[in-house]
mmCIF file of C-alpha atoms in Angstrom:
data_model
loop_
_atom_site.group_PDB
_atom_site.id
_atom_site.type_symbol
_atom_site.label_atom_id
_atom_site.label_comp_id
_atom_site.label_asym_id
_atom_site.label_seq_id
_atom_site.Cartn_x
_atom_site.Cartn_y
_atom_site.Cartn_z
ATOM 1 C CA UNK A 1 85.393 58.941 16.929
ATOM 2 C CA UNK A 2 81.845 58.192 17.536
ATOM 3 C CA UNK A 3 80.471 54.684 15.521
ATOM 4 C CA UNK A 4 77.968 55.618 12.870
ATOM 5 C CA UNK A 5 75.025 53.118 12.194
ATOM 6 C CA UNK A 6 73.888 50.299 9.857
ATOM 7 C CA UNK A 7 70.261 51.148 8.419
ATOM 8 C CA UNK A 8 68.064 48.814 6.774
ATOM 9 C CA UNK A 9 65.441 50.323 5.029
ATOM 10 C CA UNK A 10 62.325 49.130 3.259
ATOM 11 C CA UNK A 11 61.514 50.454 -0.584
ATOM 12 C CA UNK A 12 58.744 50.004 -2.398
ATOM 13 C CA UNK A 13 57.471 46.474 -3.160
ATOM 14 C CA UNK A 14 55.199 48.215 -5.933
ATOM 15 C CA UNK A 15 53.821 51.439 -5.963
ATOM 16 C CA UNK A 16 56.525 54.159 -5.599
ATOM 17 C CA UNK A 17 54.118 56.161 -3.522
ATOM 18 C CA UNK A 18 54.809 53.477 -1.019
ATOM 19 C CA UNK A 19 58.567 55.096 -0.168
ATOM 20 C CA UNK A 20 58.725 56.892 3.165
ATOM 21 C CA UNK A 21 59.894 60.482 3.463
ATOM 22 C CA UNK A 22 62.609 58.757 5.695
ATOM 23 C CA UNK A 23 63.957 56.575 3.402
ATOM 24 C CA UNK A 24 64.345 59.623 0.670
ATOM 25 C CA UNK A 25 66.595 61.088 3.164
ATOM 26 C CA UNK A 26 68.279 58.567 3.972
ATOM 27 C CA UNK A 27 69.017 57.761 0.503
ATOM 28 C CA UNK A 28 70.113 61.659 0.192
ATOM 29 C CA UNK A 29 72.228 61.590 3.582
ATOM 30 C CA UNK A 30 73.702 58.129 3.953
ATOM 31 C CA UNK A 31 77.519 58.076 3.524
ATOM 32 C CA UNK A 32 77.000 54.898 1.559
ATOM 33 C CA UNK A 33 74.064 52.847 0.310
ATOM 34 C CA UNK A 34 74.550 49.304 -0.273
ATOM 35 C CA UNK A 35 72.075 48.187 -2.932
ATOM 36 C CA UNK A 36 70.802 44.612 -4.130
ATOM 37 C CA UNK A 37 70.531 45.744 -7.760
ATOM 38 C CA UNK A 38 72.479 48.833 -8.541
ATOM 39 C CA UNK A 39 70.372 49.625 -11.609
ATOM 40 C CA UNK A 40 67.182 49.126 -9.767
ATOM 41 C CA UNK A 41 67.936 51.651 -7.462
ATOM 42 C CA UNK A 42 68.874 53.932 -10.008
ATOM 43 C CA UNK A 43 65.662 53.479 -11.056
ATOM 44 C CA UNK A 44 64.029 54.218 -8.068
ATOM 45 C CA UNK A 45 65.808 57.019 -7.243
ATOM 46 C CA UNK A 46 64.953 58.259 -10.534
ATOM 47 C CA UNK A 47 61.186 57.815 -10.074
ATOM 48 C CA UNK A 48 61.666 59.319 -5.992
ATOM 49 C CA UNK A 49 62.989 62.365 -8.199
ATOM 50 C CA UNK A 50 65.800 61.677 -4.979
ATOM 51 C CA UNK A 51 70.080 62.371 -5.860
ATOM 52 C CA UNK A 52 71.975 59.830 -3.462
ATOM 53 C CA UNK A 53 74.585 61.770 -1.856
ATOM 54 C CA UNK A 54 77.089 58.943 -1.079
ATOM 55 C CA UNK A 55 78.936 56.077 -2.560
ATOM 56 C CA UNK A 56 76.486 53.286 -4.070
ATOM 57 C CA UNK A 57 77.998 49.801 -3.751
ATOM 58 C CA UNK A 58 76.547 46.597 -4.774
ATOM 59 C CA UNK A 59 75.413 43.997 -2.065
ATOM 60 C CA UNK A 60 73.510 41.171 -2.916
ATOM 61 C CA UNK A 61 73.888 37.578 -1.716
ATOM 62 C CA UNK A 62 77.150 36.739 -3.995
ATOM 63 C CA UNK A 63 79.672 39.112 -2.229
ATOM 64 C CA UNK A 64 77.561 40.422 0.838
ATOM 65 C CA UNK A 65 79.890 38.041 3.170
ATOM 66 C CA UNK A 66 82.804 39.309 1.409
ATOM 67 C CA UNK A 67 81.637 42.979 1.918
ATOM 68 C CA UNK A 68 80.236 42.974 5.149
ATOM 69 C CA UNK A 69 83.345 44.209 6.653
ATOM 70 C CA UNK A 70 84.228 46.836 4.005
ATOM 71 C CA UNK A 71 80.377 48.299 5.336
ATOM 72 C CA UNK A 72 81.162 47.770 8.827
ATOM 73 C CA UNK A 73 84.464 49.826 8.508
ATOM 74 C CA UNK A 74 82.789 52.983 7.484
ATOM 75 C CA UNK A 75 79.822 52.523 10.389
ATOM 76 C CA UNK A 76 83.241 52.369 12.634
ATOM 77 C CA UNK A 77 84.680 55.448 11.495
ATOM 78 C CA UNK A 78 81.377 57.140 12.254
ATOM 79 C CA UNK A 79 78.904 56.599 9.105
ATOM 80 C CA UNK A 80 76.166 55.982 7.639
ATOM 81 C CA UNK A 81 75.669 52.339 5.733
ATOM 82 C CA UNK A 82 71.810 52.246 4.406
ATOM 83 C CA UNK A 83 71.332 48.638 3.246
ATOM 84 C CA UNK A 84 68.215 48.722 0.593
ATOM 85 C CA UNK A 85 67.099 45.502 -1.764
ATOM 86 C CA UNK A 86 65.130 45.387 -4.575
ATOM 87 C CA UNK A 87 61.948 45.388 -2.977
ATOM 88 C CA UNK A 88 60.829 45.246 0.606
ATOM 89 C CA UNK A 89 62.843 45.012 3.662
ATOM 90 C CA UNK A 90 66.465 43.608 4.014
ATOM 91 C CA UNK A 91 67.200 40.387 5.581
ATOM 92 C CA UNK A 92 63.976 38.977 4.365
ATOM 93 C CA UNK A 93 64.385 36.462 1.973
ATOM 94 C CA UNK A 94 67.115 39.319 0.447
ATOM 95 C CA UNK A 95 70.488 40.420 0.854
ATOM 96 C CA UNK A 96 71.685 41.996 4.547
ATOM 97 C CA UNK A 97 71.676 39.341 7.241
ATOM 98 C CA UNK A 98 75.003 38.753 7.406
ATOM 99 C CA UNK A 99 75.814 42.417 8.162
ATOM 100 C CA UNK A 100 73.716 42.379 10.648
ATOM 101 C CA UNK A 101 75.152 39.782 12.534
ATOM 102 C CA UNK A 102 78.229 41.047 12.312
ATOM 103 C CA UNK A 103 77.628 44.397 13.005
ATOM 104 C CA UNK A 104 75.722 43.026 16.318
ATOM 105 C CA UNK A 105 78.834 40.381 17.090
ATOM 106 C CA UNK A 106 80.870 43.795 16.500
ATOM 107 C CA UNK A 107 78.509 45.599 19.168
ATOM 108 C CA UNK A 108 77.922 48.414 16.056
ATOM 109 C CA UNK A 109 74.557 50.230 15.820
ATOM 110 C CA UNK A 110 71.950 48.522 13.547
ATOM 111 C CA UNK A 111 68.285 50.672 13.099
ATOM 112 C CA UNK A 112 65.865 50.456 10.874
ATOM 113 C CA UNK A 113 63.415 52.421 8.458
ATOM 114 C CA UNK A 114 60.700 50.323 7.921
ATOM 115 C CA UNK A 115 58.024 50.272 5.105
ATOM 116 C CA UNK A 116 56.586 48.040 2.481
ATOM 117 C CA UNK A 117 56.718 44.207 2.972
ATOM 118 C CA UNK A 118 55.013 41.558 0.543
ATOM 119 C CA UNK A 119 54.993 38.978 3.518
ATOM 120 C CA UNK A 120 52.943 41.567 5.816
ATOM 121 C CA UNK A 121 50.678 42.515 2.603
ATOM 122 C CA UNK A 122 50.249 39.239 1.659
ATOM 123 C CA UNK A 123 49.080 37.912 4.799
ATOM 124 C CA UNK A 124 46.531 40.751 5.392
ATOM 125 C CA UNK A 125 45.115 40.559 1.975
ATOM 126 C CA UNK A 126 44.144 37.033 2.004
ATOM 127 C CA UNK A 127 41.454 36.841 4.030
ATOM 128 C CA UNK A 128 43.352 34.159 6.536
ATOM 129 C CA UNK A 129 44.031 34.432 10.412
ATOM 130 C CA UNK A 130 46.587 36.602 11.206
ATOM 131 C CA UNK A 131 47.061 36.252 14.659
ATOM 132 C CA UNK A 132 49.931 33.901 14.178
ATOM 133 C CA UNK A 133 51.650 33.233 11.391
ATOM 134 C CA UNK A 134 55.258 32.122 9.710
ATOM 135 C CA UNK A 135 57.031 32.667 6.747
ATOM 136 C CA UNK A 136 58.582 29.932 5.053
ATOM 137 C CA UNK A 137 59.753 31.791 2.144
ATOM 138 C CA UNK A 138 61.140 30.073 -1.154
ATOM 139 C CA UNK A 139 60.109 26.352 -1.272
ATOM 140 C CA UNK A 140 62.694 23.920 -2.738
ATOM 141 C CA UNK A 141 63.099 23.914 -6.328
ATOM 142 C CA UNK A 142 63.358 19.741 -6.428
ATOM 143 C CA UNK A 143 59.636 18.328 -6.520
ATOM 144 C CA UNK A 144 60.826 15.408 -4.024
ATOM 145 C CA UNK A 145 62.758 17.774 -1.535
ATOM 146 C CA UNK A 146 59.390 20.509 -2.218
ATOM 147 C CA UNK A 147 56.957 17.787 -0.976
ATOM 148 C CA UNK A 148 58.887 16.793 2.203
ATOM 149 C CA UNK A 149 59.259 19.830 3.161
ATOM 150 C CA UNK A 150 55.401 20.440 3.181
ATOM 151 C CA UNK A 151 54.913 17.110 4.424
ATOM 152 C CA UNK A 152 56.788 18.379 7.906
ATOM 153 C CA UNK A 153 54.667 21.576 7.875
ATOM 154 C CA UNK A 154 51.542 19.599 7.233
ATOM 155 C CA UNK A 155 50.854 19.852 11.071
ATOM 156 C CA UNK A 156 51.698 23.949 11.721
ATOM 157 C CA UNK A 157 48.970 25.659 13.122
ATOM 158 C CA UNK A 158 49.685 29.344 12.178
ATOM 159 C CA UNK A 159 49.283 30.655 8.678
ATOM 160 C CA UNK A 160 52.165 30.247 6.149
ATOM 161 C CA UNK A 161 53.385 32.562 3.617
ATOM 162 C CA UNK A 162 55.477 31.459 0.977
ATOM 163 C CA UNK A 163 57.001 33.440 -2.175
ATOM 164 C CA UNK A 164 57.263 30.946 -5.571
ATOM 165 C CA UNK A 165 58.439 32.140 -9.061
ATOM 166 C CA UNK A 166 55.689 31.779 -11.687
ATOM 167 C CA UNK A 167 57.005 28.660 -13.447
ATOM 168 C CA UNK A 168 56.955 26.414 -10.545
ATOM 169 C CA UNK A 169 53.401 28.042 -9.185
ATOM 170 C CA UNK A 170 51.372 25.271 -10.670
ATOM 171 C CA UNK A 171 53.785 22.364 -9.426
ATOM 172 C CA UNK A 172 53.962 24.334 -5.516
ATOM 173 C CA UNK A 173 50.329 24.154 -5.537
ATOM 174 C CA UNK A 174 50.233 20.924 -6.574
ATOM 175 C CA UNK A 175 52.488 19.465 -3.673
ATOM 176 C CA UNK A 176 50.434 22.143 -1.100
ATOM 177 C CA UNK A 177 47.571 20.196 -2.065
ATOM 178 C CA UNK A 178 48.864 16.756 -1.702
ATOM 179 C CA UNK A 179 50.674 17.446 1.786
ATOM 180 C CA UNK A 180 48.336 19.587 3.316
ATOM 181 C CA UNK A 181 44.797 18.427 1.548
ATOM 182 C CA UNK A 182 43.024 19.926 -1.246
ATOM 183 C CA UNK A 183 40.445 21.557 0.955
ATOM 184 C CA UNK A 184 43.130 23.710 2.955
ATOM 185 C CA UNK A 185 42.413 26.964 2.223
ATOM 186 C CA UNK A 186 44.964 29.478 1.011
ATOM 187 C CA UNK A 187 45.424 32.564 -1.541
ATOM 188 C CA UNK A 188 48.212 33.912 -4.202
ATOM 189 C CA UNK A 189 48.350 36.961 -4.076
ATOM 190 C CA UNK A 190 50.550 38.364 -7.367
ATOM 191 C CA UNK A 191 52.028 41.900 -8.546
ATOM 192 C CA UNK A 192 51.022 43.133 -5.333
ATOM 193 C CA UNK A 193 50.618 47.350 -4.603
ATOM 194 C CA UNK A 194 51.154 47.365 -8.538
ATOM 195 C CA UNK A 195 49.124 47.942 -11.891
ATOM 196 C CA UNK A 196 48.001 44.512 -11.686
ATOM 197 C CA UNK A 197 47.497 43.135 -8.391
ATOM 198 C CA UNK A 198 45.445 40.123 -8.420
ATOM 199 C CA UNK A 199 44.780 38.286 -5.390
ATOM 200 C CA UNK A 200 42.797 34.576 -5.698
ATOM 201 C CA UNK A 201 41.827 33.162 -2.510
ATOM 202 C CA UNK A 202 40.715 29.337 -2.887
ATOM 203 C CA UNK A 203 41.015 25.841 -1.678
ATOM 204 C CA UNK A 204 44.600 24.596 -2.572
ATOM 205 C CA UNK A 205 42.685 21.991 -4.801
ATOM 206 C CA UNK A 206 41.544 24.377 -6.495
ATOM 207 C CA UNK A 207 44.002 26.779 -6.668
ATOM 208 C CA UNK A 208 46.647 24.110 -8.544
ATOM 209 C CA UNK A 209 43.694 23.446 -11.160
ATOM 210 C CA UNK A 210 43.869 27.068 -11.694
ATOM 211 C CA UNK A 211 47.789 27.826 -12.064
ATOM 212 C CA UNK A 212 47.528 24.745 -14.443
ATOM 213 C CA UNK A 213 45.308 26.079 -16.695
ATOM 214 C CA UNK A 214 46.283 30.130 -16.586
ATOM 215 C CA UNK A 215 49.873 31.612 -17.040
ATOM 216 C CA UNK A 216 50.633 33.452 -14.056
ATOM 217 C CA UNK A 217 53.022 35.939 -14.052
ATOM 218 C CA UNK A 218 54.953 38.747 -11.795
ATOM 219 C CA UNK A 219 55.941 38.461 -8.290
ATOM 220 C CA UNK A 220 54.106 35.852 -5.957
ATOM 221 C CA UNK A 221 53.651 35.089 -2.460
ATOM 222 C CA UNK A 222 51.110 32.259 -1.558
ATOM 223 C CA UNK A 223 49.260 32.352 1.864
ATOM 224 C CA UNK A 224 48.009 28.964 3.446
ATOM 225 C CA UNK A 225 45.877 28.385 6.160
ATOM 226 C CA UNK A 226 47.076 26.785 9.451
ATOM 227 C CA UNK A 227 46.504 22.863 10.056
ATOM 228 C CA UNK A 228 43.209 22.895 11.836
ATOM 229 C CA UNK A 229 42.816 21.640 15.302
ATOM 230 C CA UNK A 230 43.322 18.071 15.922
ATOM 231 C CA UNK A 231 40.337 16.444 17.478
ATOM 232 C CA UNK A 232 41.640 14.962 21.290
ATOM 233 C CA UNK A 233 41.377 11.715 21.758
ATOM 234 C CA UNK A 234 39.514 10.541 25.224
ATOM 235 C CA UNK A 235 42.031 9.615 28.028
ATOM 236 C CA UNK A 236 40.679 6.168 28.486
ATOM 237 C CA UNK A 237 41.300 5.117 24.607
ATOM 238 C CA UNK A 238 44.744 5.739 24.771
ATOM 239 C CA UNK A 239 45.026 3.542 28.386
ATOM 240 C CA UNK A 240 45.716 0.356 26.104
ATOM 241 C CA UNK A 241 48.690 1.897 23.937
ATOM 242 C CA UNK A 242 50.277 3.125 27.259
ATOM 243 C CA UNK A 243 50.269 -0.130 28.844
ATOM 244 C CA UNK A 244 51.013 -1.925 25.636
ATOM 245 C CA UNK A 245 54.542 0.245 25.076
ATOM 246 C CA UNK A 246 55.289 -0.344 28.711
ATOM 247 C CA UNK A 247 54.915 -4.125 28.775
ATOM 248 C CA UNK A 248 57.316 -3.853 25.867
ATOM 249 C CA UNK A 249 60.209 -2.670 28.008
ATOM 250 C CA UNK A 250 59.673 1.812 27.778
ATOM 251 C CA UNK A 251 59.373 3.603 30.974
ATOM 252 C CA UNK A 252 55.894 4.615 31.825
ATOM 253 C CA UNK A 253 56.581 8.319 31.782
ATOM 254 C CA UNK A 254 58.149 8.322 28.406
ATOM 255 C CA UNK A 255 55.204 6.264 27.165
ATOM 256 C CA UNK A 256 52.889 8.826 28.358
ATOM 257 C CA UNK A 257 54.267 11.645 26.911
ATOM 258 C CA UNK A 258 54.502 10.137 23.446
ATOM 259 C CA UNK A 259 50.881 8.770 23.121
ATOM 260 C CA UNK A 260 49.737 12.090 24.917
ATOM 261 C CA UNK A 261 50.998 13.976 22.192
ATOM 262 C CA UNK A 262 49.990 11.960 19.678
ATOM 263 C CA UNK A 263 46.425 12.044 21.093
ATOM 264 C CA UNK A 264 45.982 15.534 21.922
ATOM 265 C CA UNK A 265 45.710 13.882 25.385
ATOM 266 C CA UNK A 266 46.799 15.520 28.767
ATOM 267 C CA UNK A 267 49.616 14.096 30.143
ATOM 268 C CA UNK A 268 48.619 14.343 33.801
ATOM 269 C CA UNK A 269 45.525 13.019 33.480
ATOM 270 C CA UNK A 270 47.022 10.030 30.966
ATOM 271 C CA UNK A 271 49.561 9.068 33.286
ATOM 272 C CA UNK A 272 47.112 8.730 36.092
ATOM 273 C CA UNK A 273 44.543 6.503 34.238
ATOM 274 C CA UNK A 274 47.694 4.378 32.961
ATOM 275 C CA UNK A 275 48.416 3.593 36.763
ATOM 276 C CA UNK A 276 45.325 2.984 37.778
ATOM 277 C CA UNK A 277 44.721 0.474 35.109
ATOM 278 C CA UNK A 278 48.127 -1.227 35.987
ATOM 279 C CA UNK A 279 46.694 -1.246 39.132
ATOM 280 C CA UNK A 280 43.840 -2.617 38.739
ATOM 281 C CA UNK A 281 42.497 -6.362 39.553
ATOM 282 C CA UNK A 282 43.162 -8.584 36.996
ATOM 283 C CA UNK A 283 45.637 -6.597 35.255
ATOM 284 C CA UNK A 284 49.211 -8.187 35.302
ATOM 285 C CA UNK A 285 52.358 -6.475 36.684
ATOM 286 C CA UNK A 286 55.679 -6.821 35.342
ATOM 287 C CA UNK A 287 57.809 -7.896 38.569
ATOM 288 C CA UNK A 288 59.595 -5.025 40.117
ATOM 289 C CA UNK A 289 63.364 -6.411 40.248
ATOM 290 C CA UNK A 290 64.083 -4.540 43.065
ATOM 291 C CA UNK A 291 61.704 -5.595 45.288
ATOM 292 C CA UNK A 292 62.669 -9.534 46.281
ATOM 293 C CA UNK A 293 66.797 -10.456 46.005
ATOM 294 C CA UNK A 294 67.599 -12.531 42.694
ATOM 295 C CA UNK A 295 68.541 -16.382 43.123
ATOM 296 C CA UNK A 296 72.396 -15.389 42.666
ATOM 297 C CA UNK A 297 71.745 -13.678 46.308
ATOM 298 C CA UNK A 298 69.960 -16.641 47.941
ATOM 299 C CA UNK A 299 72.547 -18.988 46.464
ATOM 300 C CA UNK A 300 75.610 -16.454 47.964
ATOM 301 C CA UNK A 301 73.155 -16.117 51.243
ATOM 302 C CA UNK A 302 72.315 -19.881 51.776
ATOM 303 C CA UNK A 303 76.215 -20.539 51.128
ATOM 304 C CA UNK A 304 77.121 -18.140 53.717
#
């Protein structure tokens, strides 16, 4: 018998409008739809005006390792699995990764319908660069773990996205602004596609001054601008640390490539200027061990 497929398909983040004609039949035609929230898609379905034609199972990320292989037995015997969240695509930041994997380790069909993403909507709606970008989904929960986290993406250069829940809003903000600087700028962007879509595009500074003082509510994703450009650092200032880390016993090359980076330097041209300088009269050379025998040698030579 011919393997069926594994579909994951977006639904509507919002605004029901937002379903695709393909995911109704899907819904209508798959042999079994594997839903994040059972009720919700009830619900959905209800509002789609759309009767689901196969067995509904619940998958969310408490039993989806557990039932990965129960789905992957009926895309075996030839059917259709349609994987569906609450909201938005599967696999991101929701349920259906793990079926995925295994229906690739498994060599099973996996296809997708795509559609409404908060990430994607997000991203275009706040006014930030879009050519590259990252999502980072939910921060940590812990304020200490939260702010080293951000501390380590204080230096990324593409736009983040980020969702948060609307009690720890203020607090995110908070620890945006203190890792990344208050000036950064960035938007949240809340309830988005629905009645109330609000989208408030401000320095983080300002931003955290603003969750503290409002009460936010409904489903968030915050978009922050990339780290901006570091300013290089001419060749020749960075000579001295070079030469400095080599006298101290590291290998020029390795040297280099660390105070290059640093810098903003290139490498080449770094590594050229360090051995000139070493070169240079007047500068002093470590002695090159290789180059005369040690006294051990003369002693064994003279001996001889």
């Amino acid at each position: 018998m011919t393997a069926g497929r594994l579909v994951l398909a977006a639904t509507p983040i919002g605004d029901v409008e937002d379903a695709s004609p393909r995911l109704r039949r899907l819904l209508a035609e798959a042999d079994v739809v594997a839903a994040e929230d059972t009720r919700r898609l009830r619900s959905l379905v209800a509002r789609l005006e759309v009767t689901v034609g196969g067995r509904v199972v619940s998958y969310h990320e408490h039993n989806e390792s557990a039932r990965a292989e129960e789905l992957l037995d009926v895309v075996r015997g030839g059917g259709t699995v349609l994987v569906v969240t609450d909201a938005g695509m599967p696999v991101v930041s929701d349920p259906g990764f793990r079926v995925v994997a295994a229906a690739v380790e498994a060599g099973l069909p996996v296809t997708a319908a795509p559609g409404p993403s908060a990430v994607l909507t997000a991203l275009a709606l706040s006014g930030l660069p879009t050519d590259r970008f990252c999502f980072e989904g939910f921060p940590p929960r812990k304020g200490g773990e939260r702010l080293r986290g951000f501390a380590e993406l204080a230096d990324e250069r593409r736009t983040m996205v980020f969702f948060e829940s609307p009690h720890r809003l203020a607090a995110t903000l908070a620890d945006m602004a203190t890792a990344f600087g208050g000036d950064r700028p960035a938007a949240v962007c809340r309830e988005l596609t629905k009645t109330y879509e609000e989208v408030v595009r401000r320095p983080l500074g300002e931003l955290a001054r603003w969750a503290d003082e409002v009460e936010v509510r409904g489903e968030i994703s915050v978009v922050v601008a990339g780290a901006p450009p570091r300013a290089a650092v001419a060749v020749d200032d960075l000579v001295g640390e070079v030469l400095a880390r080599v006298d101290a016993g590291e290998r020029l090359k390795d040297a280099v490539a660390d105070v290059a980076a640093a810098g903003g330097a290139p490498k080449r041209a770094l590594y050229d200027a360090a051995v000139a300088r070493r070169r240079a009269p007047g500068h002093p050379r470590p002695p090159d061990p290789t180059r005369f025998p040690s006294s051990a040698t003369f002693s064994t030579v003279r001996d001889a």
